Amino acid sequence: MAIDILVAGGGPAGMTSAIYASRAGWKTVLLDPLGGGGQASTTDMIYNYPGFPEGVPGPKLMELMTEQAQSFGTEIVFEEVKEVKRLSGRFYVKGEDKEYEAKAVIWAAGTRPRTLNVPGEQKFLGRGISFCATCDGALFKDKVVAVVGGGDSALTEAEFLTKFAREVILIHRRNEFRAGMASVRRVAENPRIKVMLNTTVEEVFGNEKLSGIRIRDKTSGETKELAVDGLFLYVGWIPNSDPVKDLVDLNAEGYIKTKEDMSTRTPGLYAAGDIREKPLRQVSTAVADGALAAWSAERYVLENVK
Ligand code: NAP
């Protein structure tokens, strides 16, 4: 099967690229280990995506984008990309058990959650430690959970968890949040969220399941144990740029540098969404990246590929 435009990643950027490319009539294949959705589909409600004055559930929005891409002919394959090569002007994209050949590639593989790297963490991943409040929040009805991080994710998800947990302890390593004012205000006004600033998590413990964490007050240096049933980590993200790292320029954190048209230093390879070096990572900016990347890939195929 000759693929015109291969899209890696099915979050808002990848799905938008696929919508544009397939609607323009190009044979478009989108690879995603989960079949699409991305980080946006793990967000309970998205309030700042235009067109939804009451907010829109992240999973619903992504379901609609996926349906739209498929309605124009995008083929979605449950596949994680391991390697991308360019030989004689064609791309060879290796998945877990298949290789795909494409004329142009849009890399929209996003990011994966960062961990704390503290003792006990690996043991309790999935046994009390989670990266997804939308997926796991309901497991903690009337329990006590801690959320770590000071960005928009930590604050938004801490607020969401108060729907279930009787107490949410929000732990941040500095004395000032990184999140926007709207989230900071909502958290301050929520009586079920207890904020601990200047505090780090030093250790995670339990038996079969997580039962507590050891925290350190950075001002006094004192440590103490806190009994918690769940621990939600929102301490940033690691870009999934490894499979294309030899074809693009990366910044110090591993994000891909692109031009305004989403092109990378390899002709025919575009990057879109959270994987890019950019100042604002939102669904709306990912969608814009995706549209531009598809438009650029289309121009590239028309002008350069026989
Ligand atoms: P982020 O903005 O990178 O925040 C990560 C947080 O984790 C920071 O507060 C950071 O602390 C902390 N952190 C990093 N490493 C840590 C460690 N080892 N131990 C303890 N804390 C650590 O990530 P994010 O909150 O996931 O947001 C990512 C992007 O998505 C942002 O651009 C954000 O605006 C956007 N987003 C937006 C919304 C929304 O608009 N509703 C919702 C979710 C995400 P420091 O502050 O000290 O660096």
XYZ file of C-alpha atoms and ligand atoms in Angstrom, residues 39 48 114-116 148-154 156 172-174 176 178 234-237 280-282, ligand 1:
73
model
C -3.192 13.410 26.451
C -10.632 26.659 26.762
C 7.794 12.279 33.837
C 8.289 10.393 37.090
C 9.828 11.538 40.387
C 2.385 16.356 42.847
C 3.208 19.300 40.571
C 2.565 22.996 40.232
C 1.532 23.355 36.582
C -1.890 23.494 34.946
C -2.177 19.704 34.870
C -1.593 19.278 38.604
C -6.757 21.057 37.091
C 4.537 21.514 44.920
C 8.310 21.890 45.174
C 8.357 25.700 45.016
C 4.683 29.612 43.683
C 3.460 27.632 37.490
C 1.853 15.740 37.145
C 5.511 16.729 37.135
C 5.925 17.450 33.464
C 6.522 15.494 30.331
C 2.103 27.266 24.594
C 0.940 23.645 24.639
C -2.849 23.537 24.360
P 4.396 21.754 33.471
O 3.768 23.052 33.166
O 5.719 21.405 32.862
O 4.480 21.619 35.038
C 5.172 20.573 35.643
C 5.220 20.846 37.136
O 5.912 19.776 37.752
C 5.946 22.140 37.484
O 5.239 22.827 38.476
C 7.291 21.631 38.003
O 7.807 22.430 39.045
C 6.926 20.291 38.580
N 8.052 19.348 38.560
C 8.870 19.024 37.530
N 9.760 18.080 37.893
C 9.496 17.814 39.192
C 10.076 16.944 40.143
N 11.085 16.122 39.824
N 9.563 16.928 41.384
C 8.518 17.733 41.726
N 7.917 18.582 40.871
C 8.412 18.622 39.615
O 3.431 20.514 33.049
P 1.826 20.481 32.971
O 1.217 21.064 34.153
O 1.526 19.065 32.630
O 1.495 21.362 31.714
C 2.090 21.085 30.434
C 1.543 22.067 29.413
O 0.168 21.800 29.163
C 1.626 23.508 29.908
O 1.924 24.326 28.810
C 0.246 23.777 30.426
O -0.124 25.136 30.400
C -0.607 22.943 29.479
N -1.861 22.547 30.146
C -2.860 23.443 30.123
C -4.043 23.159 30.738
C -5.136 24.182 30.681
O -4.930 25.227 30.124
N -6.290 23.930 31.254
C -4.236 21.961 31.416
C -3.175 21.061 31.460
C -1.971 21.374 30.817
P 8.388 23.923 38.763
O 7.169 24.787 38.625
O 9.182 24.192 39.977
O 9.205 23.823 37.533
